[in-house]
Short mmCIF file of C-alpha atoms and ligand atoms in Angstrom, two decimals:
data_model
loop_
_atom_site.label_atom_id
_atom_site.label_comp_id
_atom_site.label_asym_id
_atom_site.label_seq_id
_atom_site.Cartn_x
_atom_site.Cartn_y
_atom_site.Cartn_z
CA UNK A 1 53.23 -44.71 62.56
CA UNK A 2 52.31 -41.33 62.25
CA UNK A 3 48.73 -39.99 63.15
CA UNK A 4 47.38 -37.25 60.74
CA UNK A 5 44.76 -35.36 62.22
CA UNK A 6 43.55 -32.88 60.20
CA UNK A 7 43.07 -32.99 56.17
CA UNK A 8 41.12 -32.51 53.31
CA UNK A 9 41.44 -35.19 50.55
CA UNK A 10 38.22 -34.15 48.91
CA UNK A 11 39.57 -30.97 48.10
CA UNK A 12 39.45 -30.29 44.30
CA UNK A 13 43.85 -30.20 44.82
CA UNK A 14 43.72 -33.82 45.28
CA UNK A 15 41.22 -34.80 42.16
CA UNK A 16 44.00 -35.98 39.37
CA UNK A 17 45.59 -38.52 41.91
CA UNK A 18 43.90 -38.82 44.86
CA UNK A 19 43.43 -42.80 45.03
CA UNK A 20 47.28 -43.49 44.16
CA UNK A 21 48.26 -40.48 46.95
CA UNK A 22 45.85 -42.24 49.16
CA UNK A 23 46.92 -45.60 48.75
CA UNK A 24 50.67 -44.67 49.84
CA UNK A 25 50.12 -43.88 52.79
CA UNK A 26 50.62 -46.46 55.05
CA UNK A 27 53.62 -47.72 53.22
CA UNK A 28 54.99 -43.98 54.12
CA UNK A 29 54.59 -44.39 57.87
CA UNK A 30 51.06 -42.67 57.51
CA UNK A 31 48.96 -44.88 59.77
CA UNK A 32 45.68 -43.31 59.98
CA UNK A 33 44.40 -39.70 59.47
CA UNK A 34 40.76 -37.73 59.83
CA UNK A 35 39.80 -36.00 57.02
CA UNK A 36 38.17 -33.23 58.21
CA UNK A 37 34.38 -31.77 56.60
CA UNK A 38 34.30 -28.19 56.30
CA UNK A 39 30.77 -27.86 54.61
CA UNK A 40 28.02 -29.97 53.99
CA UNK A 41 29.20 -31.15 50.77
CA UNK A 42 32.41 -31.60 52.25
CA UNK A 43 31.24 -33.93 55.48
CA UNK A 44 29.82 -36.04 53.07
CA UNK A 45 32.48 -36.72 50.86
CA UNK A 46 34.62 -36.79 54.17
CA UNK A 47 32.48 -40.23 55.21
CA UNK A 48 32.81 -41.09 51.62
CA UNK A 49 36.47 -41.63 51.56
CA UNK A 50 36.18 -42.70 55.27
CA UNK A 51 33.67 -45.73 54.18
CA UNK A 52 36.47 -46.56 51.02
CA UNK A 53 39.81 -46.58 53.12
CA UNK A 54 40.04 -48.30 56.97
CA UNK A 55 42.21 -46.37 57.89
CA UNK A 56 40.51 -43.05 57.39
CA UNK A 57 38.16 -41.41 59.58
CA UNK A 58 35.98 -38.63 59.02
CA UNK A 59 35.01 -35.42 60.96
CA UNK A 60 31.30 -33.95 60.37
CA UNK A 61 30.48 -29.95 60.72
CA UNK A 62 30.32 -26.84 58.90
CA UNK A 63 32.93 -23.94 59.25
CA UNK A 64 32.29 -20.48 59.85
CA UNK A 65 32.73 -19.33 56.79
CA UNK A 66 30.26 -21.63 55.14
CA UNK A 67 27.66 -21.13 58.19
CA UNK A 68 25.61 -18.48 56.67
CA UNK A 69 24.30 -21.77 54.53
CA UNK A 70 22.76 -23.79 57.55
CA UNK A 71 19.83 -23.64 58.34
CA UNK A 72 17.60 -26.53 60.03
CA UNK A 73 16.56 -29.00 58.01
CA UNK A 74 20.22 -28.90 57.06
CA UNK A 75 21.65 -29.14 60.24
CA UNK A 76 19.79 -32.00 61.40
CA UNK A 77 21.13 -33.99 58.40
CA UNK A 78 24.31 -32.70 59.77
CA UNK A 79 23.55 -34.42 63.60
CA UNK A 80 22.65 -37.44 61.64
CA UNK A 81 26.18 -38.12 60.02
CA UNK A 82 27.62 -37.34 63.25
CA UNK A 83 26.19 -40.57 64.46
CA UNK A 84 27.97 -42.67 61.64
CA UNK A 85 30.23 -45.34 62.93
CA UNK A 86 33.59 -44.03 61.19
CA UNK A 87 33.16 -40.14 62.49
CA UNK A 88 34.93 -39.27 65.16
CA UNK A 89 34.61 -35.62 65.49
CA UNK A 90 32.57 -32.66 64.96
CA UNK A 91 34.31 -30.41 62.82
CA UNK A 92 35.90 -28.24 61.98
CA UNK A 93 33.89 -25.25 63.59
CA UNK A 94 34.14 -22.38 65.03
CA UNK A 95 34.97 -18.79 64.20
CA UNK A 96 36.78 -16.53 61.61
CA UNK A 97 36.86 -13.08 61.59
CA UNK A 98 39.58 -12.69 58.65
CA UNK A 99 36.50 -11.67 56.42
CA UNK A 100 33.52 -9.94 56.69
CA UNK A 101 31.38 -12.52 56.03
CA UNK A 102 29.11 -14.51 57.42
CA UNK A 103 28.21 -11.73 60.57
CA UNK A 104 29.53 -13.07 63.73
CA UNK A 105 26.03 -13.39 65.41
CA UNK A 106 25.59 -16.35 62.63
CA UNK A 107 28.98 -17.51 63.23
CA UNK A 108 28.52 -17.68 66.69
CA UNK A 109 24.90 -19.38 66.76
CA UNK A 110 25.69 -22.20 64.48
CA UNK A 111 29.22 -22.42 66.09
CA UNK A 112 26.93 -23.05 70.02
CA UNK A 113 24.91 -25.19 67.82
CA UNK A 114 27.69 -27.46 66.63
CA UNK A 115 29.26 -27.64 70.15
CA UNK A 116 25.94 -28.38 71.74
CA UNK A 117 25.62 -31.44 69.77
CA UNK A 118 29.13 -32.87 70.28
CA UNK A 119 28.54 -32.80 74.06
CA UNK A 120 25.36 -34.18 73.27
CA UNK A 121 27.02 -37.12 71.01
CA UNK A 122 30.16 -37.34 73.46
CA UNK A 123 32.59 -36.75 70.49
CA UNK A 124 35.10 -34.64 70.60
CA UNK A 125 35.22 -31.12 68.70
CA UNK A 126 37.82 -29.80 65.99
CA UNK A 127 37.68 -25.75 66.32
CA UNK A 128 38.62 -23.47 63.69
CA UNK A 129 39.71 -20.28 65.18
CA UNK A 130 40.92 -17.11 62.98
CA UNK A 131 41.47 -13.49 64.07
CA UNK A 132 38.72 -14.37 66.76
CA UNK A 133 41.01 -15.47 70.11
CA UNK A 134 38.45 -14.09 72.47
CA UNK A 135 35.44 -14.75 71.40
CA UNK A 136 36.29 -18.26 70.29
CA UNK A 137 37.96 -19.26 74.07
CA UNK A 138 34.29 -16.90 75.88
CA UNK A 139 32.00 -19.26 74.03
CA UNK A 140 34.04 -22.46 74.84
CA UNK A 141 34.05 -21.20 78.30
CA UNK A 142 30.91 -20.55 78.98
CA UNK A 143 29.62 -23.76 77.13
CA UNK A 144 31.55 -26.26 78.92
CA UNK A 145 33.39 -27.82 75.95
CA UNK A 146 36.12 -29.20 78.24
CA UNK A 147 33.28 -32.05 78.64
CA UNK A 148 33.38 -32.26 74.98
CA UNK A 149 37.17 -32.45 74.55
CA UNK A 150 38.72 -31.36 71.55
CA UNK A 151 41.58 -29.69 69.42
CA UNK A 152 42.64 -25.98 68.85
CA UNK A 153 43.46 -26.72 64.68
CA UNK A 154 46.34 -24.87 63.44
CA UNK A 155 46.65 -23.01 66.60
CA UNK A 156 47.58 -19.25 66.00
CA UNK A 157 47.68 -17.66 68.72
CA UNK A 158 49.82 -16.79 71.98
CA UNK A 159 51.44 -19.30 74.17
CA UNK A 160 49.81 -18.04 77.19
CA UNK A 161 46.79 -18.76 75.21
CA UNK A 162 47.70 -22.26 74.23
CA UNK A 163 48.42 -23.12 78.10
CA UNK A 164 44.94 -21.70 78.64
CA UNK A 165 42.86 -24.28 76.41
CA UNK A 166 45.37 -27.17 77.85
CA UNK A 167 43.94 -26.50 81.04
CA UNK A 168 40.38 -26.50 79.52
CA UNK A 169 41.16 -30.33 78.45
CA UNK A 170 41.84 -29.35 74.58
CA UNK A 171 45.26 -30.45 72.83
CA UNK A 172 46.56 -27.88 70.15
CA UNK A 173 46.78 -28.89 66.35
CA UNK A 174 50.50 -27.78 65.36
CA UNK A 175 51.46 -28.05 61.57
CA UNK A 176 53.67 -26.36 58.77
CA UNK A 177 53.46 -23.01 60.31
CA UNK A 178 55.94 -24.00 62.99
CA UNK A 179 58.64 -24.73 60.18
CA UNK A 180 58.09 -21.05 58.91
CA UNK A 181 61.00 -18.61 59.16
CA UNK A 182 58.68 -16.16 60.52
CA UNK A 183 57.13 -18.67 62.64
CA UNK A 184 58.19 -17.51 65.58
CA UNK A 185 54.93 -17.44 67.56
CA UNK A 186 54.29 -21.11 66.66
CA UNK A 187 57.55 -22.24 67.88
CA UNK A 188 56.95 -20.66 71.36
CA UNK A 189 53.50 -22.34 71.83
CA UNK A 190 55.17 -25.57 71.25
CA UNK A 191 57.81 -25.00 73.96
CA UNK A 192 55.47 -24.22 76.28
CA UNK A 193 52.77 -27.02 75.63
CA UNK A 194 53.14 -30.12 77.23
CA UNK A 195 54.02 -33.05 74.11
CA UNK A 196 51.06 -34.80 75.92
CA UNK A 197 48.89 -32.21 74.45
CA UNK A 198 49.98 -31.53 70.61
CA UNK A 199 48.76 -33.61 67.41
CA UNK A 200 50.32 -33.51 64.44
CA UNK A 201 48.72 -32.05 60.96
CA UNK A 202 48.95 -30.97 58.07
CA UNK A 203 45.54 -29.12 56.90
CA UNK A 204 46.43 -30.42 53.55
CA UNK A 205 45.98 -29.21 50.73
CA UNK A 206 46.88 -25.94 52.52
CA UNK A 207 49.95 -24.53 54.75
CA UNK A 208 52.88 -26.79 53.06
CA UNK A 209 55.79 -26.74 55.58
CA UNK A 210 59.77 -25.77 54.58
CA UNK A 211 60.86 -26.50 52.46
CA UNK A 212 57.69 -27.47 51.06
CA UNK A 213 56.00 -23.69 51.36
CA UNK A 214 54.08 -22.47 48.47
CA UNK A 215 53.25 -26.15 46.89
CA UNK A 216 50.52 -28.23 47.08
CA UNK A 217 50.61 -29.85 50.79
CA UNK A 218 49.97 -33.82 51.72
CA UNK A 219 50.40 -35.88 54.68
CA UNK A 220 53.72 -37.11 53.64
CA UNK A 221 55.17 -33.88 54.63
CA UNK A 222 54.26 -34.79 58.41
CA UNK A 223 58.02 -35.94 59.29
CA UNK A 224 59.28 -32.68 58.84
CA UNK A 225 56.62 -31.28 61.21
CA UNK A 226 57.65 -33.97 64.09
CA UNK A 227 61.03 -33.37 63.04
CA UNK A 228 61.07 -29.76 63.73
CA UNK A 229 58.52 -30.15 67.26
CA UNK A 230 61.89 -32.66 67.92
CA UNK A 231 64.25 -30.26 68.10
CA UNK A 232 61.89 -27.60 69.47
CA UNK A 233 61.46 -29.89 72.79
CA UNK A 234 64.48 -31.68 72.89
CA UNK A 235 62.90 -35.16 72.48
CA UNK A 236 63.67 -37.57 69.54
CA UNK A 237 61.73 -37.82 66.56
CA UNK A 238 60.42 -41.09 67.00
CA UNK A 239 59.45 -39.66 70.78
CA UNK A 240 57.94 -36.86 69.14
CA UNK A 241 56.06 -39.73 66.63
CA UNK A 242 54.86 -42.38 69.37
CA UNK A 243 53.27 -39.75 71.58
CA UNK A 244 51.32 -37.68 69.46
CA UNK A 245 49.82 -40.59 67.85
CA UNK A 246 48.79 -41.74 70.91
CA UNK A 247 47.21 -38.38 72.04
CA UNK A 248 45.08 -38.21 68.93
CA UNK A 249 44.01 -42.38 69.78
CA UNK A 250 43.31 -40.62 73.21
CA UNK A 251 41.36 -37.52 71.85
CA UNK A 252 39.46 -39.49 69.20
CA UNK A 253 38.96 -42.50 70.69
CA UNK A 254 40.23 -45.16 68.10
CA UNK A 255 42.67 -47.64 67.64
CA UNK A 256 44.66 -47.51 64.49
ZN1 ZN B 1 41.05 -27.63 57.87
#
């Protein structure tokens, strides 16, 4: 069974058939997948469908570019659904410098904040790093979040990079980008990471791998993901299948 690790089945994308996508899943070798809060709104709705389906899980936190929001009152709501039974992550949070908005300094503070309270709650963190490589690896740095643990989501960055947060203790998030014709960075981060250290996602409803591009993106694209990290490192796709599903069981600490 494959583990998805990162998606967003609240998302307005999935309204018209959500429950009958949802309930397919397992039947289509989807064992269990995190779906991921990216706002306040979103965390809730996250432990929503968590609390309907067993074999979801949820992730709580807000993402920079919804940070500006917090303040808090608000974000000790947030530390309070961290503690919920069925979330096993803070997330996704972090930093993203592809707009203008919010200012870093409020990116960064509620980014420390976030981070502060998964080592405080011993979960693991899901980061959310855009046109921000340095800034995002200095504050993980100098905050310890190796004792957190976590995941690099849809990494984006160099291989020598990637290597970098291995040794820090995080595993990188690889998903449809590494199918891209022009994914040529991608594809060299996953030849030099260790299989040990990759998880499979999707971000659905976004980045829809080939020959899916363009079109609305689900979990059931995941095979050709773990097809293409197959021939990338020479293994076999079940291989490829068995061993990232146990790294996520390993990063998130559940059984499913
Ligand atoms: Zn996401």
């Amino acid at each position: 069974m494959i583990f998805e690790t990162h998606a967003h089945y609240d998302d307005e994308a999935f309204d018209e058939d959500r429950e009958t996508l949802l309930a397919s899943m397992q039947q289509n070798m989807i064992g269990c997948l995190v779906n991921v809060g990216a706002s306040l709104e979103s965390t809730q709705t996250s432990i929503q469908l968590a609390e309907q389906y067993p074999y979801i899980y949820a992730a709580a936190g807000v993402h920079p570019s919804e940070s500006a929001a917090l303040d808090e009152a608000q974000f000790e709501w947030l530390a309070a659904q961290c503690a919920h039974q069925k979330v096993v992550a803070v997330g996704e949070i972090g930093l993203d410098y592809y707009w203008d908005e919010p200012d870093p300094a409020v990116q960064k503070k509620w980014f420390v904040r976030q981070l502060e309270l998964a080592k405080a709650l011993k979960k693991p963190v899901i980061i959310h790093s855009r046109d921000a490589a340095k800034d995002t690896y200095d504050i993980l740095a100098a905050h310890h979040a190796s004792e957190a643990g976590g995941v690099i989501h849809c990494f984006s960055y160099s291989a020598e990079l990637a290597l970098a947060y291995v040794a820090m203790g995080f595993y990188i998030g690889v998903g449809g980008v590494v199918t891209f014709k022009n994914g040529r960075k991608m594809k060299e981060v996953v030849e030099a990471v260790p299989i040990e250290r990759i998880l499979l996602e999707t971000d659905s409803p976004y980045l829809s791998p080939e020959p899916n591009r363009g079109k609305r993106n689900t979990s059931l694209n995941l095979p050709l993901i773990a097809q293409k990290i197959a021939e990338l490192k020479g293994l076999s796709y079940d291989e490829v299948v068995q061993i990232t599903t146990e790294n996520a069981r390993r990063l998130y600490q559940i059984q499913c």
